Short mmCIF file of C-alpha atoms in Angstrom, two decimals:
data_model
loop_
_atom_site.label_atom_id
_atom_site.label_comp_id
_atom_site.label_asym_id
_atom_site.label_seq_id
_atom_site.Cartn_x
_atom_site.Cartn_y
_atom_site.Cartn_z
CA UNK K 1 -6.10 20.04 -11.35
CA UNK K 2 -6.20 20.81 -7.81
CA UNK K 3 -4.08 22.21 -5.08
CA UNK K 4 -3.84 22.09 -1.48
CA UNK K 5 -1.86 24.34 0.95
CA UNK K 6 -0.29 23.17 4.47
CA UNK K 7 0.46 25.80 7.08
CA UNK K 8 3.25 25.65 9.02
CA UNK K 9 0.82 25.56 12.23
CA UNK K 10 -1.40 23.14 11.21
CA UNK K 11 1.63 20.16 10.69
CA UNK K 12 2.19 17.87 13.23
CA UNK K 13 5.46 16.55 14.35
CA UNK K 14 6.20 13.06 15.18
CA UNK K 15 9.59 11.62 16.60
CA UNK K 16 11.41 9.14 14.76
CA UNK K 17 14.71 7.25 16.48
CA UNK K 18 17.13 10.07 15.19
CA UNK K 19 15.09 13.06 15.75
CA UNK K 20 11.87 14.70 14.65
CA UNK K 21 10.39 14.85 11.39
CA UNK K 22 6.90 16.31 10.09
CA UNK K 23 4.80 15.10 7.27
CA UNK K 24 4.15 17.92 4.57
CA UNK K 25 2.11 16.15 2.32
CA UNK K 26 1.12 12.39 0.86
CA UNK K 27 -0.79 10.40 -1.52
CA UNK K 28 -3.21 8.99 -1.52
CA UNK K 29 -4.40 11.82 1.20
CA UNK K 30 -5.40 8.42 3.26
CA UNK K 31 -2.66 6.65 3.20
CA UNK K 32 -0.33 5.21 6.29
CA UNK K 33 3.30 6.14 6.46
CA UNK K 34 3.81 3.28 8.74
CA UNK K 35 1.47 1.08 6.42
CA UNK K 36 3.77 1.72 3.55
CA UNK K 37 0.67 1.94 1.69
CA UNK K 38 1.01 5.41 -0.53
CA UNK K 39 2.95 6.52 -3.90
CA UNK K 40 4.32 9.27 -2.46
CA UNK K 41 5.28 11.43 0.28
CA UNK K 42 6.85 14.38 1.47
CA UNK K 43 8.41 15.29 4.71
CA UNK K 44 11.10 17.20 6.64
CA UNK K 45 12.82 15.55 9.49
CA UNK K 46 15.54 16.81 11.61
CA UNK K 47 18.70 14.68 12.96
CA UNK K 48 19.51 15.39 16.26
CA UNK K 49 21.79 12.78 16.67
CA UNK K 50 25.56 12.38 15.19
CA UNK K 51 24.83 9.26 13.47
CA UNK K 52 21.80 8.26 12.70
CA UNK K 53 20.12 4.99 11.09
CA UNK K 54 17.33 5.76 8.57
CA UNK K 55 14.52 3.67 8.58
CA UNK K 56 14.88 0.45 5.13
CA UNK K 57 12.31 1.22 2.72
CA UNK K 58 12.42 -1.24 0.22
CA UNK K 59 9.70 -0.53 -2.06
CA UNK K 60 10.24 3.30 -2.04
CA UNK K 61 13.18 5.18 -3.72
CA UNK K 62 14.28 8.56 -2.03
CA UNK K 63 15.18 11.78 -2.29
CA UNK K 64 17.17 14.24 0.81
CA UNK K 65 17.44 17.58 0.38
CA UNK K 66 19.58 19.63 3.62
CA UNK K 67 17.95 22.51 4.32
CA UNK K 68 20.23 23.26 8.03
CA UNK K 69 23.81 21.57 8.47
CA UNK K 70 25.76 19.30 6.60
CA UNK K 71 25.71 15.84 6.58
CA UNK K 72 26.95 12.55 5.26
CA UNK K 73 24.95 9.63 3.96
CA UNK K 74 26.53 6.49 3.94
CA UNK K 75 25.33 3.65 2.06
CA UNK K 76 26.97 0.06 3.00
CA UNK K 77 28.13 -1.68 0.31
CA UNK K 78 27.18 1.22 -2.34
CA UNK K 79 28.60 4.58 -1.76
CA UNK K 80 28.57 7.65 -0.16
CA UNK K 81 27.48 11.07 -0.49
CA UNK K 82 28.51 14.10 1.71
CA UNK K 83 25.90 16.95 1.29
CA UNK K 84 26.16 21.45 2.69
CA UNK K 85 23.02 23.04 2.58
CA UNK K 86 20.75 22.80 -0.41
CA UNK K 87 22.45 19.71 -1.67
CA UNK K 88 20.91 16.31 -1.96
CA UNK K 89 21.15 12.84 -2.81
CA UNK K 90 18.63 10.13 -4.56
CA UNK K 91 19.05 6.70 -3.74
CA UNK K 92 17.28 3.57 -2.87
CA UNK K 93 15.12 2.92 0.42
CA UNK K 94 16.62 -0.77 0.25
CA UNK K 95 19.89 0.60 1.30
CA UNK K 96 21.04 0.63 4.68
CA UNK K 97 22.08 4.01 5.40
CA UNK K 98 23.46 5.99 8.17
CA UNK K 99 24.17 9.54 8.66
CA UNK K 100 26.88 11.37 9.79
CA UNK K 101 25.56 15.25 11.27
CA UNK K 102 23.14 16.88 13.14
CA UNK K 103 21.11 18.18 10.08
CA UNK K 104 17.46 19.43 9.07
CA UNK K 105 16.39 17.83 5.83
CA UNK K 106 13.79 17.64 3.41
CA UNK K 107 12.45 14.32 2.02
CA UNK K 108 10.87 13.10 -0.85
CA UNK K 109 9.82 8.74 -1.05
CA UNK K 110 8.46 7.39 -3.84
CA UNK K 111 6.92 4.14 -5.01
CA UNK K 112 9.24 2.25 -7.11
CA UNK K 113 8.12 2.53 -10.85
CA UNK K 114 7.20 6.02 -10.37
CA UNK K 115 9.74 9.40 -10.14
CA UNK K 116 10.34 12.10 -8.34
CA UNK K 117 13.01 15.08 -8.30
CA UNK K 118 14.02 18.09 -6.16
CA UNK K 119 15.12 21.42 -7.02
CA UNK K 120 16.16 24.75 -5.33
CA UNK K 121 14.05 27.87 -6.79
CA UNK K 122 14.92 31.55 -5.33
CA UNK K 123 11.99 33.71 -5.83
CA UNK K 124 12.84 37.28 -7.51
CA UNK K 125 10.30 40.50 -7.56
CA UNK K 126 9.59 40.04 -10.63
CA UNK K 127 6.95 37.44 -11.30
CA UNK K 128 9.08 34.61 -13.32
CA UNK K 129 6.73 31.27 -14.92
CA UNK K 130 7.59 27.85 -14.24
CA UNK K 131 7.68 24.80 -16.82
CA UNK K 132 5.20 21.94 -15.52
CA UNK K 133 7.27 19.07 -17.16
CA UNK K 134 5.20 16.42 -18.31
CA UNK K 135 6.46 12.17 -19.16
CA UNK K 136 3.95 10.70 -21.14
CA UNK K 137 4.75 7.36 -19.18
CA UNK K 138 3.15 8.49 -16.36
CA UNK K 139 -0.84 9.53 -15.70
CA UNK K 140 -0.49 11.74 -13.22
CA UNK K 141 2.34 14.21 -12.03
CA UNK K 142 2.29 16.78 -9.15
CA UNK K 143 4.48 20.06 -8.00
CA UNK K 144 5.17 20.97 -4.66
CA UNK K 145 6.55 24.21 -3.20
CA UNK K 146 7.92 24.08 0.56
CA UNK K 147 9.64 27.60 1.33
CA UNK K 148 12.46 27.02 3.72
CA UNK K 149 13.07 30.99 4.57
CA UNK K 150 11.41 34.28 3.40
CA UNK K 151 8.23 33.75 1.40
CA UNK K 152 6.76 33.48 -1.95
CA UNK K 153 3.59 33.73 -4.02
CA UNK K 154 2.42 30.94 -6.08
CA UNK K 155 0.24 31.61 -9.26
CA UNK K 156 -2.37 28.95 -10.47
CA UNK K 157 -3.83 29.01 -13.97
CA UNK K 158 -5.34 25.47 -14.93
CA UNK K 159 -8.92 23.97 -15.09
CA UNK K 160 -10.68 23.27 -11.63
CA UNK K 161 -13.96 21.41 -11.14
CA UNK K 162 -14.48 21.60 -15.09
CA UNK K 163 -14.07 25.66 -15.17
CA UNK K 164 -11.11 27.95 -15.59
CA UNK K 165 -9.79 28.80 -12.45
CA UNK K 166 -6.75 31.53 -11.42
CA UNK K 167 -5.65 31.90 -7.92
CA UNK K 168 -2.73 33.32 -6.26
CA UNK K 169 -1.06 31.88 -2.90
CA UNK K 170 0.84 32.81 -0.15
CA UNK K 171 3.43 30.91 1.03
CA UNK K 172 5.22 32.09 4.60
CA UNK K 173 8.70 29.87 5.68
CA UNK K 174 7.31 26.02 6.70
CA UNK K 175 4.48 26.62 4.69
CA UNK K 176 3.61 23.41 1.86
CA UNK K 177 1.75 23.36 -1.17
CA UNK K 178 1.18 20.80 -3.50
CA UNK K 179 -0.56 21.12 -6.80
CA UNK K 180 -2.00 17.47 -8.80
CA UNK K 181 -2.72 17.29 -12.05
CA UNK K 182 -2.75 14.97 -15.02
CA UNK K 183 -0.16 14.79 -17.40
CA UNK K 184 -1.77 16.04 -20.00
CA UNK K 185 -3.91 19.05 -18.09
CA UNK K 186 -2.72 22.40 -19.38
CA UNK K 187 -1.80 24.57 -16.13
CA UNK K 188 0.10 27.41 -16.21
CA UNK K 189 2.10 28.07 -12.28
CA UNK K 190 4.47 31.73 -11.98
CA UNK K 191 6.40 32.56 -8.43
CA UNK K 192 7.88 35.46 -6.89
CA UNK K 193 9.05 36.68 -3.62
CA UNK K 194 12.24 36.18 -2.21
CA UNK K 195 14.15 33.44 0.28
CA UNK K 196 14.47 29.52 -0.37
CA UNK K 197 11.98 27.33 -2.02
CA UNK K 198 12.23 23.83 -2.69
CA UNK K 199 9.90 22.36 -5.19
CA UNK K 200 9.52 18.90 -5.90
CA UNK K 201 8.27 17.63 -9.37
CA UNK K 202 6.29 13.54 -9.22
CA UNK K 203 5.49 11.55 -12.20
CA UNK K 204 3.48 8.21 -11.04
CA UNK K 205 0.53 6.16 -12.55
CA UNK K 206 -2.01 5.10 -9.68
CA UNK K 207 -5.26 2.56 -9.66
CA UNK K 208 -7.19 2.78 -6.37
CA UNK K 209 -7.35 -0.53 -6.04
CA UNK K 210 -3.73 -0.99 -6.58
CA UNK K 211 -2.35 0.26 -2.28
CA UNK K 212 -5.20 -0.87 -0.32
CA UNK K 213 -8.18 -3.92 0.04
CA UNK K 214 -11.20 -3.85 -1.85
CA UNK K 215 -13.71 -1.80 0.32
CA UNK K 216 -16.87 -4.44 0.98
CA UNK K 217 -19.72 -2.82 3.00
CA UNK K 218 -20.88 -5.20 5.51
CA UNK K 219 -24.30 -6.93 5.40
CA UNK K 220 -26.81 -8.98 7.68
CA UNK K 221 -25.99 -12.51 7.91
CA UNK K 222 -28.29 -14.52 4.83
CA UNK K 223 -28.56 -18.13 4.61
CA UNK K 224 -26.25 -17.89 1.33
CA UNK K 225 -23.31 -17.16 4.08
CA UNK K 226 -24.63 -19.85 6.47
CA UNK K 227 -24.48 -22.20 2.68
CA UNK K 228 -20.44 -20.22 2.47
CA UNK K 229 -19.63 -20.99 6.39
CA UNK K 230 -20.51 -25.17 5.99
CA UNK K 231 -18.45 -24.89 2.77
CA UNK K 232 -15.47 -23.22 5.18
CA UNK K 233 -16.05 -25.29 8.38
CA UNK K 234 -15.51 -28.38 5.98
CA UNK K 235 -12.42 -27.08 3.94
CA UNK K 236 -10.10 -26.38 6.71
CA UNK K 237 -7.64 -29.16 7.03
CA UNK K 238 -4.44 -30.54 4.81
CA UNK K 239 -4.99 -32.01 1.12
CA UNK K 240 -8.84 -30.12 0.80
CA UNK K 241 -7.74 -28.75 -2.23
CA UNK K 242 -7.33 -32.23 -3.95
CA UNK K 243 -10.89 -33.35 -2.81
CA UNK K 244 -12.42 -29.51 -3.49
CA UNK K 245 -10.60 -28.90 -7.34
CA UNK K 246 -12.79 -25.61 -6.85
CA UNK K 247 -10.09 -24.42 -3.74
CA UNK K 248 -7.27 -24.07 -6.26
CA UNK K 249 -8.69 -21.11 -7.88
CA UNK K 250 -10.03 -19.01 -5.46
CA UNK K 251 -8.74 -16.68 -3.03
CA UNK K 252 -9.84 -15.68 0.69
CA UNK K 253 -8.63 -11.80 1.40
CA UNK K 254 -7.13 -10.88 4.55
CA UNK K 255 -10.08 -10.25 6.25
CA UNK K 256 -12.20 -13.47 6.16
CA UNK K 257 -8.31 -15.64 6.19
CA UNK K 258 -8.04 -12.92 9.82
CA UNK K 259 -11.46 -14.61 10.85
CA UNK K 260 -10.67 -18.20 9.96
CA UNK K 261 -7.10 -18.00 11.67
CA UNK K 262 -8.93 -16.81 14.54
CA UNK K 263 -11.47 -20.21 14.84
CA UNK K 264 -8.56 -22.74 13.76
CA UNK K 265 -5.83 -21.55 15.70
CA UNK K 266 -7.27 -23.06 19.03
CA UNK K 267 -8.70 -26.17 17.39
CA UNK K 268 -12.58 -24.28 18.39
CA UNK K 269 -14.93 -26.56 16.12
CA UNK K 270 -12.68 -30.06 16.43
CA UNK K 271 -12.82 -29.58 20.47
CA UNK K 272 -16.52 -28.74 20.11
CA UNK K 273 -16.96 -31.71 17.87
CA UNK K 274 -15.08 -34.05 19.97
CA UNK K 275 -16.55 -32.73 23.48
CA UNK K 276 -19.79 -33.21 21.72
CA UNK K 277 -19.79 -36.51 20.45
CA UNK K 278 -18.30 -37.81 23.86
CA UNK K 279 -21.37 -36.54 25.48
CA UNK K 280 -23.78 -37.38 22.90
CA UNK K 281 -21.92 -41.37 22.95
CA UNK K 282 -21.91 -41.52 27.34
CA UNK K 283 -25.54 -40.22 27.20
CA UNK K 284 -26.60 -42.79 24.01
CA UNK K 285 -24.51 -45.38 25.56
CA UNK K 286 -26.89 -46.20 29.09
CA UNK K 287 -29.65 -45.45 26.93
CA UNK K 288 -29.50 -47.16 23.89
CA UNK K 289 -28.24 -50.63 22.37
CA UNK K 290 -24.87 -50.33 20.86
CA UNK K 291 -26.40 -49.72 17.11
CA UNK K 292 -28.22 -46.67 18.27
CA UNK K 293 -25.11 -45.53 20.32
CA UNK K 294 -23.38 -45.33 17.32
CA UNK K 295 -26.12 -43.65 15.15
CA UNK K 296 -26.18 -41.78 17.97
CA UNK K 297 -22.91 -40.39 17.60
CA UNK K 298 -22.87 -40.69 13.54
CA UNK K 299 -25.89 -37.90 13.77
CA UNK K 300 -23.97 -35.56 16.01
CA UNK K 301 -21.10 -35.75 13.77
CA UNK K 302 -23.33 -34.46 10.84
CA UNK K 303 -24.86 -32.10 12.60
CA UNK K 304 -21.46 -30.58 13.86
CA UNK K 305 -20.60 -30.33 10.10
CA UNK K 306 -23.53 -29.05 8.71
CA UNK K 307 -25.01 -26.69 11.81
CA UNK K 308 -22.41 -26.21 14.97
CA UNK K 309 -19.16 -25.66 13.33
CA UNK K 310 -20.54 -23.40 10.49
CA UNK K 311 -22.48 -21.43 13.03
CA UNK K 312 -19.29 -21.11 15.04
CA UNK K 313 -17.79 -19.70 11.66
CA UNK K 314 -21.10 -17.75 11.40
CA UNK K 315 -20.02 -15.40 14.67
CA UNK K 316 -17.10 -14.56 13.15
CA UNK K 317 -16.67 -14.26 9.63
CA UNK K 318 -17.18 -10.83 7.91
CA UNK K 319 -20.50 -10.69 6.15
CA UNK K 320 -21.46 -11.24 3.15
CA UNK K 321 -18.90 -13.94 3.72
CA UNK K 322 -18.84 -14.80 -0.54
CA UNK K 323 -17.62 -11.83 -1.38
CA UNK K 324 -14.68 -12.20 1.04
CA UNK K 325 -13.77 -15.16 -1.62
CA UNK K 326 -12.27 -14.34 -4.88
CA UNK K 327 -11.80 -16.01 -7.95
CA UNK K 328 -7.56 -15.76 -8.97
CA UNK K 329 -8.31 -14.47 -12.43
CA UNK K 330 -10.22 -11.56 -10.53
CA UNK K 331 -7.94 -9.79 -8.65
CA UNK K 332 -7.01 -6.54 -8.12
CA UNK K 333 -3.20 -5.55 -8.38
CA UNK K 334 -2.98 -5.28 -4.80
CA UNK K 335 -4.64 -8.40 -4.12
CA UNK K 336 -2.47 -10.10 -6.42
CA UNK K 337 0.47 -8.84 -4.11
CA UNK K 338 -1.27 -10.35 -0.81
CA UNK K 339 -1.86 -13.49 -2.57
CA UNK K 340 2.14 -13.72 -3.65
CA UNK K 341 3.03 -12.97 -0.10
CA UNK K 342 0.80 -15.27 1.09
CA UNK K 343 2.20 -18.17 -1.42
CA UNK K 344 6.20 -17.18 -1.03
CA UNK K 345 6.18 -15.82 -4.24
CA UNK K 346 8.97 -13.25 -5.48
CA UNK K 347 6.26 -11.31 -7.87
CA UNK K 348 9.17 -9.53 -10.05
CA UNK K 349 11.09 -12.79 -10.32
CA UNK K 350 7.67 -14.17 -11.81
CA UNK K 351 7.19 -11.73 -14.12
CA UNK K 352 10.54 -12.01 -16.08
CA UNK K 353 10.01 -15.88 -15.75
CA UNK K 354 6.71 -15.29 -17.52
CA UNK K 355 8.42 -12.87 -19.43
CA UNK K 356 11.36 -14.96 -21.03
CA UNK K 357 9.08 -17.69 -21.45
CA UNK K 358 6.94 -15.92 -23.68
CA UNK K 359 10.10 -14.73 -25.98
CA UNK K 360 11.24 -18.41 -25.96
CA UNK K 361 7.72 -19.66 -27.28
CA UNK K 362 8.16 -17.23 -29.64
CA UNK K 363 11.17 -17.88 -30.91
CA UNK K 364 10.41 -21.32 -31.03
CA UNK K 365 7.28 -20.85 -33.34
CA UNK K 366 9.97 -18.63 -35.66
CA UNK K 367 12.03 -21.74 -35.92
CA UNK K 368 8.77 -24.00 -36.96
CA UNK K 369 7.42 -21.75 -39.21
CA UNK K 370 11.49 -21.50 -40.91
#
């Protein structure tokens, strides 16, 4: 368990087309709102305009809260939902929605597959505990407390660092605090003090290696990338795959495919080849009977394959330039997403394929064994 506390003074605020809105907390603590690379996030935003259009966010399901105003959400083709203070709405980020009302709101986004709610707590003298529901489908799940007016404090009993740990917290209006744990960590949480509090409860399962690239320190260029850059600098045009079987199971991430964009898009090593053997031919050519003209020219061409247009790759490629090239049985989930994109390939549309193919073989090895 841990817990982390954002002061209203130490948030920043951003604009976004309808207004402002300030980030109270995310996850992973690294993550990109504008990457769309995190599980979850937290925010308030206010809408300054009468209508507004919210941003699509496909991959995320939401949750608005009003904390100031009234408003009304409308989503095309779905429904819609008008909201006073302290009422809210879940739907999908896929749906295009537009608002209706100058409003302050609280918002809660979450990765599809994972689940988050909202709820309105008001703090009393008396110190009152909270349940910390857990759903055994999920690894991890996290609380958050954002007062909107008065204040509150926040009592911690769980395991920290490996040692029992109680703390109290003070919470002032604007102020955030989020507390992680796993589901099954035993942590005890109590409130009082009196205004508006909105606390959020998140269930979600997370694998670092599941939002972002595989971190791979860079290295000094070896000759086993020089060996990887002739391999690349002779790979790089239509139908390689059917001469190089190898090519049809392996992957290049984003980073070295970046890098070999970069050389091919301007035609770099077949210019330099061609430039190259034109001068190498008009030099051999008043030189040299027509035999050794063309050996001439034949030697140039396998030195441009083996030496220039790999060390052209060379001064570009991210080092160690192997590692940049993975086997498709060895990816990680979010590499497996990249790759999809990459290919055109609907990922959820594959999986029920895969899926329904897998009930059909065995229904068909029912009917043999009948």
């Amino acid at each position: 368990m841990k817990h982390r506390i954002y002061k209203k003074s130490d948030l920043n605020i951003s604009k976004w087309s309808g207004g402002t809105t300030t980030q109270l907390g995310i996850f992973p603590e690294d993550s990109v709102y504008l990457e769309r690379n995190f599980i979850w996030r937290l925010s308030t935003a206010t809408c300054d305009l009468e209508e507004s259009d919210f941003s699509k966010l496909p991959d995320f399901d939401r949750v608005l809260m009003v904390l100031k105003g009234s408003v009304v959400l409308a989503h095309k083709d779905v429904r819609v939902a008008k909201l006073a203070e302290l009422e809210q709405d879940s739907f999908s980020g896929a749906y295009k929605t537009k608002s209706f009302g100058k409003i302050v709101d609280y918002n809660l986004m979450v990765r599809k597959g994972n689940k988050g709610t909202l709820e309105v707590l008001t703090p009393e003298s008396q110190c009152v505990k909270l349940e910390c529901p857990k759903d055994e489908n999920y690894e991890f799940y996290t609380t958050s407390f954002y007062v909107r007016d008065g204040f509150c404090t926040v009592e911690i009993n769980g395991e920290q660092n490996g040692e029992q740990n109680g703390e109290t917290v003070m919470l002032s209006a604007g102020d955030q605090m989020i507390v992680e744990m796993k589901s099954g960590e035993d942590v005890e949480l109590s409130i009082m003090g009196e205004g508006t509090v909105v606390r959020g409860n998140i269930w979600y399962n997370y694998e670092a290696d599941e939002m972002r690239p595989t971190e791979i320190p860079p290295e000094k260029a070896s000759f086993k990338d020089f060996l990887t850059c002739i391999y690349l600098a002779n790979t790089q045009f239509r139908g390689a795959s059917h001469i190089f079987k190898r090519m049809k199971r392996e992957w290049k991430d984003e980073f070295l495919t970046r890098a070999i964009d970069k050389v091919e898009r301007i035609y770099i090593p077949f210019f330099v080849g061609l430039i190259g053997a034109c001068i190498v031919g008009s030099f051999a050519i008043t030189r040299m009977s027509t035999g050794m003209c063309a050996l001439a020219v034949l030697l140039w061409l396998i030195a441009d394959m083996f030496v220039v247009s790999p060390l052209i790759y060379m001064a570009v490629v991210p080092k160690p330039v192997h590692k940049h090239i993975k086997n498709i049985d060895q990816l990680t989930p979010y590499e497996e997403k990249v790759r999809a994109q990459q290919l055109g390939i609907n990922v959820q549309a594959e999986k029920i394929i895969k899926k329904y193919s897998k009930s059909s073989e065995r229904i068909d090895n029912m009917k043999n064994e009948l």
